[in-house]
Amino acid sequence: MGSRRRLSPEIIYPLLDWFIPPALKAERDQHQRARIFLVSHFFGPFLGHTITVYLYLIDPHPGYGLWVLAAAITVYWAFPWLLKRTGALTELALISVANLVFMILWGCYHYGGVSSPFVAWLVVVPLLAFLYLGSSLLPRLAVLGMIAVGVAVFYEFYAAGHSFPEHVPLHALSGIGIVSIISAAIYVSMMALYYANIVANQSELEREVQKHRATAIELREAKEEAENADRAKSEFLAKMSHELRTPLNAVIGYSEMLLEDAAGEGGDGQAVQDLTKINSSGKHLLSLITDVLDLSKIEAGKMELFNERFDLNGLVDELEAAARPLCAKNGNALVVERGPTLGEAEGDITKLRQAALNLISNAAKFTKDGRILLGVTREARRDGDWLRLSVRDTGIGIARENLRKLFQNFSQAEAWTSSKYGGTGLGLALTQKLCRLMGGDVTVESELGQGSCFTIRLPASLAETVQRRAGAEQPGEPAQADAAQRRDIVLVIDDDPAVLDLMQRILMKEGFRPVLADDPRQAMSLARAVKPSVVILDVLMPGMNGWEVLRALKSDAELETVPVVMLTIVDDRRTGLALGAAEHLVKPIDRDVLVRVLDRVCPRVRAASADAASTDQPMAANA
């Protein structure tokens, strides 16, 4: 195989390609024609000069006829250089063919006339026109025209009775005829072999194309199967999300209620511990379900971003409040460092908060009796401001060779960390995907035994003034007076009795006065009757879904200003906010998040009447 390749025409490709300009190489057909053109102009003059040498030997008085013929053959060696300099393949090919026609007829005129052995070379001219000029019709017609004009002029000389010069007797030209025919045969064979090699390569290429086409069909079929499987997976996860979150909502909510009651009444310490385990296990299971669903959404390209302006200092306060209990669990000290003039940013605050808490939770898990540093700064770059959030710990650290697999799904740096520290390896993978989805990324620096530093970098834009927004959110004096009169009434609309029970307990403990309704068709009349400060609304309800209730509330002149908080299994934040909801929360209920949202959308005046509120009984409108 190696020997066969060494004898192949491909061995001269590097030499030929050196003379071919890049513009001709870009198109396969022109590239091949340029190679044929160069082969004929490199080796053709050698064959042509065998004839001139033979004529020189047999002509007793070689004159200008022979020298012009020799010069016309020699000039072919200039064509490769002209091609390299100009790249004008078609024009040079036409000039070359015209020169060949001239040489043939010139040789016929001086050596033998119509019986000249040079006539055989006229057969080569159309072949060269085919090889040089490709499938273009006009250049081929031009070549045929050259041949016709040349032969016509030659015949006119012959018909007019002009005598052809006889430098060599006709009988002496028999030898030159043999040489000419052999040279022409060699020349045509050489070009034919070269062209055959090109055709063979093209045939092989076509076979490869057919294979790739078959492979493409298989890949398309496999892609369709994968898309069908992905759709089935998404439907399965959506159904499982609903089925899992509903009982978890009860587990987490009731365990929190029982835990508060047990701790407040000085109950059995063992019971408190058991309830704490139940509650933490429920939250852990919820976090796993949420991570798996979020990863599935991102990989399916269905995760949406909700952009809003938010205060960076407020975000840091939230992160600090959530991080302190996580850090204290293993005896770690939390240090928060803020850059100057953090200001406001624009982006998906929910996903940014989720990514940051994943890193803080990770640091707290792998650090014991150490120090965790949360740093948030704003960096000015050419392409705008960027947010830099770093979480540095003094924990166990990560070996350099394990850093590359940190962000893989279900992967951890060391196999033993899962058994010792727990976790599924989803947190960091989800964090990276969320950051990249938001236009940034997360990086890590770590040294085994010294700790780690994870850094989130995201683009941030300074928000324009929020005066109008703040003015719209702050109620005036009449509204405050009305709120005080209503004592922070919260209308809860949900068809799940367990949710209504949990919301009643949470709201009453926080000083709100809950009004409960399990029939969405009563929502409008009930809202007009009690005039709530805020409405908490589920989506999936029989008879009338939450989106219809939300549209009706926002279309009513009396109720359009009442903030509506969606609290539902359906994770469709964009739809809720687009329809006018003040916030969209996903079940199971996170009590702290719910209270913070209520404080934001409905500033409470219950401080002056907390005692009175605590004695009020909840209103019920259950169907």
mmCIF file of N, CA, C and O in Angstrom, residues 322-353:
data_model
loop_
_atom_site.group_PDB
_atom_site.id
_atom_site.type_symbol
_atom_site.label_atom_id
_atom_site.label_comp_id
_atom_site.label_asym_id
_atom_site.label_seq_id
_atom_site.Cartn_x
_atom_site.Cartn_y
_atom_site.Cartn_z
ATOM 1 N N ALA A 322 -29.723 33.562 55.090
ATOM 2 C CA ALA A 322 -29.888 32.137 54.804
ATOM 3 C C ALA A 322 -28.613 31.355 55.097
ATOM 4 O O ALA A 322 -28.664 30.156 55.426
ATOM 5 N N ALA A 323 -27.447 32.005 54.975
ATOM 6 C CA ALA A 323 -26.184 31.287 55.109
ATOM 7 C C ALA A 323 -25.769 31.077 56.558
ATOM 8 O O ALA A 323 -25.073 30.093 56.866
ATOM 9 N N ARG A 324 -26.143 31.988 57.460
ATOM 10 C CA ARG A 324 -25.655 31.880 58.847
ATOM 11 C C ARG A 324 -26.049 30.563 59.514
ATOM 12 O O ARG A 324 -25.208 29.899 60.119
ATOM 13 N N PRO A 325 -27.312 30.140 59.433
ATOM 14 C CA PRO A 325 -27.615 28.833 60.038
ATOM 15 C C PRO A 325 -26.906 27.668 59.354
ATOM 16 O O PRO A 325 -26.534 26.691 60.015
ATOM 17 N N LEU A 326 -26.693 27.763 58.051
ATOM 18 C CA LEU A 326 -25.969 26.699 57.358
ATOM 19 C C LEU A 326 -24.527 26.606 57.848
ATOM 20 O O LEU A 326 -23.996 25.510 58.062
ATOM 21 N N CYS A 327 -23.899 27.770 58.030
ATOM 22 C CA CYS A 327 -22.499 27.789 58.470
ATOM 23 C C CYS A 327 -22.371 27.387 59.932
ATOM 24 O O CYS A 327 -21.426 26.685 60.320
ATOM 25 N N ALA A 328 -23.334 27.841 60.753
ATOM 26 C CA ALA A 328 -23.253 27.548 62.192
ATOM 27 C C ALA A 328 -23.426 26.069 62.489
ATOM 28 O O ALA A 328 -22.987 25.581 63.531
ATOM 29 N N LYS A 329 -24.039 25.348 61.569
ATOM 30 C CA LYS A 329 -24.298 23.921 61.793
ATOM 31 C C LYS A 329 -23.018 23.146 62.050
ATOM 32 O O LYS A 329 -22.982 22.214 62.861
ATOM 33 N N ASN A 330 -21.921 23.500 61.352
ATOM 34 C CA ASN A 330 -20.629 22.837 61.540
ATOM 35 C C ASN A 330 -19.638 23.713 62.296
ATOM 36 O O ASN A 330 -18.428 23.504 62.223
ATOM 37 N N GLY A 331 -20.168 24.725 62.995
ATOM 38 C CA GLY A 331 -19.295 25.574 63.798
ATOM 39 C C GLY A 331 -18.445 26.527 62.980
ATOM 40 O O GLY A 331 -17.350 26.916 63.417
ATOM 41 N N ASN A 332 -18.920 26.921 61.813
ATOM 42 C CA ASN A 332 -18.156 27.821 60.951
ATOM 43 C C ASN A 332 -18.570 29.261 61.166
ATOM 44 O O ASN A 332 -19.732 29.555 61.459
ATOM 45 N N ALA A 333 -17.610 30.153 61.008
ATOM 46 C CA ALA A 333 -17.871 31.588 61.092
ATOM 47 C C ALA A 333 -18.101 32.127 59.684
ATOM 48 O O ALA A 333 -17.339 31.816 58.767
ATOM 49 N N LEU A 334 -19.147 32.926 59.518
ATOM 50 C CA LEU A 334 -19.452 33.522 58.215
ATOM 51 C C LEU A 334 -19.010 34.981 58.206
ATOM 52 O O LEU A 334 -19.355 35.755 59.109
ATOM 53 N N VAL A 335 -18.227 35.336 57.212
ATOM 54 C CA VAL A 335 -17.775 36.718 57.043
ATOM 55 C C VAL A 335 -18.293 37.210 55.693
ATOM 56 O O VAL A 335 -18.123 36.534 54.678
ATOM 57 N N VAL A 336 -18.910 38.370 55.695
ATOM 58 C CA VAL A 336 -19.473 38.946 54.468
ATOM 59 C C VAL A 336 -18.709 40.209 54.117
ATOM 60 O O VAL A 336 -18.570 41.109 54.957
ATOM 61 N N GLU A 337 -18.212 40.266 52.912
ATOM 62 C CA GLU A 337 -17.502 41.449 52.421
ATOM 63 C C GLU A 337 -18.237 42.006 51.215
ATOM 64 O O GLU A 337 -18.508 41.286 50.262
ATOM 65 N N ARG A 338 -18.559 43.302 51.261
ATOM 66 C CA ARG A 338 -19.279 43.949 50.173
ATOM 67 C C ARG A 338 -18.382 44.993 49.525
ATOM 68 O O ARG A 338 -17.676 45.732 50.206
ATOM 69 N N GLY A 339 -18.443 45.032 48.221
ATOM 70 C CA GLY A 339 -17.727 46.074 47.503
ATOM 71 C C GLY A 339 -18.435 47.406 47.648
ATOM 72 O O GLY A 339 -19.624 47.464 47.977
ATOM 73 N N PRO A 340 -17.736 48.489 47.424
ATOM 74 C CA PRO A 340 -18.363 49.811 47.517
ATOM 75 C C PRO A 340 -19.352 50.029 46.372
ATOM 76 O O PRO A 340 -19.162 49.536 45.270
ATOM 77 N N THR A 341 -20.412 50.742 46.680
ATOM 78 C CA THR A 341 -21.422 51.128 45.676
ATOM 79 C C THR A 341 -21.871 49.937 44.830
ATOM 80 O O THR A 341 -21.705 49.912 43.621
ATOM 81 N N LEU A 342 -22.423 48.937 45.500
ATOM 82 C CA LEU A 342 -22.938 47.787 44.754
ATOM 83 C C LEU A 342 -24.090 48.196 43.840
ATOM 84 O O LEU A 342 -24.202 47.725 42.709
ATOM 85 N N GLY A 343 -24.953 49.056 44.330
ATOM 86 C CA GLY A 343 -26.035 49.561 43.500
ATOM 87 C C GLY A 343 -27.047 48.497 43.132
ATOM 88 O O GLY A 343 -27.307 47.565 43.895
ATOM 89 N N GLU A 344 -27.622 48.640 41.934
ATOM 90 C CA GLU A 344 -28.632 47.721 41.447
ATOM 91 C C GLU A 344 -28.121 46.961 40.230
ATOM 92 O O GLU A 344 -27.193 47.408 39.556
ATOM 93 N N ALA A 345 -28.714 45.829 39.999
ATOM 94 C CA ALA A 345 -28.378 45.007 38.832
ATOM 95 C C ALA A 345 -29.678 44.569 38.181
ATOM 96 O O ALA A 345 -30.769 44.753 38.735
ATOM 97 N N GLU A 346 -29.548 43.995 37.009
ATOM 98 C CA GLU A 346 -30.721 43.506 36.290
ATOM 99 C C GLU A 346 -30.475 42.070 35.880
ATOM 100 O O GLU A 346 -29.466 41.759 35.260
ATOM 101 N N GLY A 347 -31.395 41.190 36.252
ATOM 102 C CA GLY A 347 -31.223 39.783 35.920
ATOM 103 C C GLY A 347 -32.255 38.949 36.631
ATOM 104 O O GLY A 347 -33.232 39.456 37.182
ATOM 105 N N ASP A 348 -32.026 37.652 36.637
ATOM 106 C CA ASP A 348 -32.936 36.721 37.298
ATOM 107 C C ASP A 348 -32.437 36.511 38.720
ATOM 108 O O ASP A 348 -31.561 35.694 38.977
ATOM 109 N N ILE A 349 -32.994 37.264 39.656
ATOM 110 C CA ILE A 349 -32.511 37.220 41.039
ATOM 111 C C ILE A 349 -32.765 35.860 41.677
ATOM 112 O O ILE A 349 -31.972 35.391 42.498
ATOM 113 N N THR A 350 -33.836 35.199 41.285
ATOM 114 C CA THR A 350 -34.148 33.890 41.873
ATOM 115 C C THR A 350 -33.067 32.863 41.534
ATOM 116 O O THR A 350 -32.595 32.124 42.405
ATOM 117 N N LYS A 351 -32.658 32.835 40.273
ATOM 118 C CA LYS A 351 -31.638 31.859 39.870
ATOM 119 C C LYS A 351 -30.269 32.237 40.399
ATOM 120 O O LYS A 351 -29.459 31.372 40.726
ATOM 121 N N LEU A 352 -29.982 33.542 40.489
ATOM 122 C CA LEU A 352 -28.719 33.971 41.077
ATOM 123 C C LEU A 352 -28.667 33.588 42.549
ATOM 124 O O LEU A 352 -27.643 33.102 43.047
ATOM 125 N N ARG A 353 -29.759 33.794 43.260
ATOM 126 C CA ARG A 353 -29.813 33.415 44.668
ATOM 127 C C ARG A 353 -29.635 31.906 44.823
ATOM 128 O O ARG A 353 -28.900 31.433 45.706
#
